[in-house]
């Protein structure tokens, strides 16, 4: 008998049952960094609890600023703090940071090249609450912003290592935040986050997954399952979407493997198009298919069901590869 998912599944973790997780890795990483660097400050647009900023807030109340439901004002204030020598981390939902406050991010922060770190929760399809909360197009919007560094972490390891790297980076950044109980995966692969660099997590002769964000976890799971069908799959993790590590990607593309780009984002304007452009400009003949969200507003519903429906689950990814092969 199939278990009927409850409404709470709309905001369920994308972690698999029994999978190792780490609670609030962003909040704890920022808290640790703040202990070393007194210029670190945190801002929230009335969503501290839901962006894991509450961990920082409780430990450093004098360095936390609750801006209310005013995302434009929050980014403008963060710009002013950066001008004064502080290093702000400003958190809200990705839909609000991109759709609602883009002009402030672009002209107040990116144009003067300020060290402001915008942290966007619920990226892509990480909530079942429908288009008002699903930031399925945030990469497409922000990749066009000059000088903005964009990071899409896979798991808690990525997040914990990315936070100090983003703070040390002199210009503006955008982090696609995975919040709450976040899977812990990459520690099994000897991985270290390096801003602007892609990392090969496993090799393979038949298929190359080029993935970012939570889809790297799914690509690793799919690669392990495909072994049973004698399909040898490699996984190249691309945590920094901009600037893209085109050198590493091109080196990986210059084989006769099927290339599958994997992203928790619409097929328009994200990693898949960036990799395809890299292949075209680099004059490779790679066969590239995209495992990404469709170019449409998505349904509301239970998160596991939506991941199956829109092709982000491990089962869907395996099925797609087998069909293409």
PDB file of N, CA, C and O in Angstrom, residues 124-125 127-132 134 136 264 293-300 306 309-310 312:
ATOM      1  N   UNK A 124      15.144  26.853  -6.382  1.00  0.00           N
ATOM      2  CA  UNK A 124      14.606  25.815  -7.245  1.00  0.00           C
ATOM      3  C   UNK A 124      13.405  25.130  -6.637  1.00  0.00           C
ATOM      4  O   UNK A 124      12.512  25.763  -6.064  1.00  0.00           O
ATOM      5  N   UNK A 125      13.401  23.808  -6.725  1.00  0.00           N
ATOM      6  CA  UNK A 125      12.279  23.009  -6.212  1.00  0.00           C
ATOM      7  C   UNK A 125      12.674  22.386  -4.876  1.00  0.00           C
ATOM      8  O   UNK A 125      12.903  21.194  -4.753  1.00  0.00           O
ATOM      9  N   UNK A 127      10.775  23.450  -2.107  1.00  0.00           N
ATOM     10  CA  UNK A 127       9.538  23.608  -1.344  1.00  0.00           C
ATOM     11  C   UNK A 127       8.367  23.249  -2.248  1.00  0.00           C
ATOM     12  O   UNK A 127       8.443  23.426  -3.472  1.00  0.00           O
ATOM     13  N   UNK A 128       7.312  22.744  -1.648  1.00  0.00           N
ATOM     14  CA  UNK A 128       6.122  22.398  -2.414  1.00  0.00           C
ATOM     15  C   UNK A 128       5.073  23.483  -2.430  1.00  0.00           C
ATOM     16  O   UNK A 128       3.943  23.243  -2.866  1.00  0.00           O
ATOM     17  N   UNK A 129       5.418  24.699  -1.992  1.00  0.00           N
ATOM     18  CA  UNK A 129       4.423  25.761  -1.862  1.00  0.00           C
ATOM     19  C   UNK A 129       4.157  26.546  -3.139  1.00  0.00           C
ATOM     20  O   UNK A 129       3.604  27.638  -3.097  1.00  0.00           O
ATOM     21  N   UNK A 130       4.546  26.010  -4.267  1.00  0.00           N
ATOM     22  CA  UNK A 130       4.161  26.604  -5.535  1.00  0.00           C
ATOM     23  C   UNK A 130       5.033  27.765  -5.978  1.00  0.00           C
ATOM     24  O   UNK A 130       6.029  28.122  -5.328  1.00  0.00           O
ATOM     25  N   UNK A 131       4.679  28.394  -7.116  1.00  0.00           N
ATOM     26  CA  UNK A 131       5.533  29.408  -7.752  1.00  0.00           C
ATOM     27  C   UNK A 131       5.847  30.619  -6.895  1.00  0.00           C
ATOM     28  O   UNK A 131       6.870  31.274  -7.118  1.00  0.00           O
ATOM     29  N   UNK A 132       5.008  30.948  -5.916  1.00  0.00           N
ATOM     30  CA  UNK A 132       5.295  32.109  -5.072  1.00  0.00           C
ATOM     31  C   UNK A 132       6.528  31.895  -4.206  1.00  0.00           C
ATOM     32  O   UNK A 132       7.147  32.858  -3.747  1.00  0.00           O
ATOM     33  N   UNK A 134       8.899  29.042  -5.041  1.00  0.00           N
ATOM     34  CA  UNK A 134       9.874  28.244  -5.776  1.00  0.00           C
ATOM     35  C   UNK A 134      10.711  29.133  -6.692  1.00  0.00           C
ATOM     36  O   UNK A 134      10.226  29.604  -7.722  1.00  0.00           O
ATOM     37  N   UNK A 136      12.699  28.979  -9.200  1.00  0.00           N
ATOM     38  CA  UNK A 136      13.195  28.096 -10.255  1.00  0.00           C
ATOM     39  C   UNK A 136      14.028  28.828 -11.298  1.00  0.00           C
ATOM     40  O   UNK A 136      14.692  28.184 -12.112  1.00  0.00           O
ATOM     41  N   UNK A 264      18.945  21.936 -10.149  1.00  0.00           N
ATOM     42  CA  UNK A 264      17.674  22.217  -9.488  1.00  0.00           C
ATOM     43  C   UNK A 264      17.234  23.622  -9.901  1.00  0.00           C
ATOM     44  O   UNK A 264      17.198  24.557  -9.106  1.00  0.00           O
ATOM     45  N   UNK A 293      14.536  21.463 -14.439  1.00  0.00           N
ATOM     46  CA  UNK A 293      13.109  21.738 -14.331  1.00  0.00           C
ATOM     47  C   UNK A 293      12.584  22.302 -15.647  1.00  0.00           C
ATOM     48  O   UNK A 293      13.313  22.988 -16.368  1.00  0.00           O
ATOM     49  N   UNK A 294      11.332  22.051 -15.969  1.00  0.00           N
ATOM     50  CA  UNK A 294      10.773  22.553 -17.231  1.00  0.00           C
ATOM     51  C   UNK A 294      10.559  24.062 -17.193  1.00  0.00           C
ATOM     52  O   UNK A 294      10.513  24.673 -16.127  1.00  0.00           O
ATOM     53  N   UNK A 295      10.416  24.638 -18.371  1.00  0.00           N
ATOM     54  CA  UNK A 295      10.186  26.070 -18.518  1.00  0.00           C
ATOM     55  C   UNK A 295       8.707  26.371 -18.292  1.00  0.00           C
ATOM     56  O   UNK A 295       7.960  26.681 -19.224  1.00  0.00           O
ATOM     57  N   UNK A 296       8.304  26.247 -17.034  1.00  0.00           N
ATOM     58  CA  UNK A 296       6.907  26.492 -16.670  1.00  0.00           C
ATOM     59  C   UNK A 296       6.816  26.752 -15.175  1.00  0.00           C
ATOM     60  O   UNK A 296       7.757  26.480 -14.438  1.00  0.00           O
ATOM     61  N   UNK A 297       5.690  27.322 -14.748  1.00  0.00           N
ATOM     62  CA  UNK A 297       5.439  27.448 -13.319  1.00  0.00           C
ATOM     63  C   UNK A 297       5.058  26.083 -12.789  1.00  0.00           C
ATOM     64  O   UNK A 297       4.207  25.393 -13.373  1.00  0.00           O
ATOM     65  N   UNK A 298       5.663  25.673 -11.685  1.00  0.00           N
ATOM     66  CA  UNK A 298       5.492  24.317 -11.184  1.00  0.00           C
ATOM     67  C   UNK A 298       4.290  24.205 -10.266  1.00  0.00           C
ATOM     68  O   UNK A 298       3.791  25.197  -9.731  1.00  0.00           O
ATOM     69  N   UNK A 299       3.867  22.973 -10.063  1.00  0.00           N
ATOM     70  CA  UNK A 299       2.725  22.695  -9.202  1.00  0.00           C
ATOM     71  C   UNK A 299       3.122  22.794  -7.735  1.00  0.00           C
ATOM     72  O   UNK A 299       4.297  22.723  -7.372  1.00  0.00           O
ATOM     73  N   UNK A 300       2.113  22.953  -6.894  1.00  0.00           N
ATOM     74  CA  UNK A 300       2.295  22.804  -5.444  1.00  0.00           C
ATOM     75  C   UNK A 300       2.013  21.352  -5.084  1.00  0.00           C
ATOM     76  O   UNK A 300       1.282  20.652  -5.781  1.00  0.00           O
ATOM     77  N   UNK A 306       6.868  15.898  -6.226  1.00  0.00           N
ATOM     78  CA  UNK A 306       7.249  16.878  -7.235  1.00  0.00           C
ATOM     79  C   UNK A 306       8.618  16.557  -7.839  1.00  0.00           C
ATOM     80  O   UNK A 306       8.835  16.746  -9.039  1.00  0.00           O
ATOM     81  N   UNK A 309       7.970  13.942 -10.332  1.00  0.00           N
ATOM     82  CA  UNK A 309       7.203  14.466 -11.458  1.00  0.00           C
ATOM     83  C   UNK A 309       8.057  15.294 -12.404  1.00  0.00           C
ATOM     84  O   UNK A 309       7.904  15.208 -13.630  1.00  0.00           O
ATOM     85  N   UNK A 310       8.976  16.080 -11.836  1.00  0.00           N
ATOM     86  CA  UNK A 310       9.757  17.003 -12.655  1.00  0.00           C
ATOM     87  C   UNK A 310      11.181  16.527 -12.935  1.00  0.00           C
ATOM     88  O   UNK A 310      12.007  17.290 -13.433  1.00  0.00           O
ATOM     89  N   UNK A 312      13.761  15.339 -10.932  1.00  0.00           N
ATOM     90  CA  UNK A 312      14.914  15.589 -10.063  1.00  0.00           C
ATOM     91  C   UNK A 312      15.251  14.423  -9.137  1.00  0.00           C
ATOM     92  O   UNK A 312      16.307  14.444  -8.495  1.00  0.00           O
TER      93      UNK A 312
END
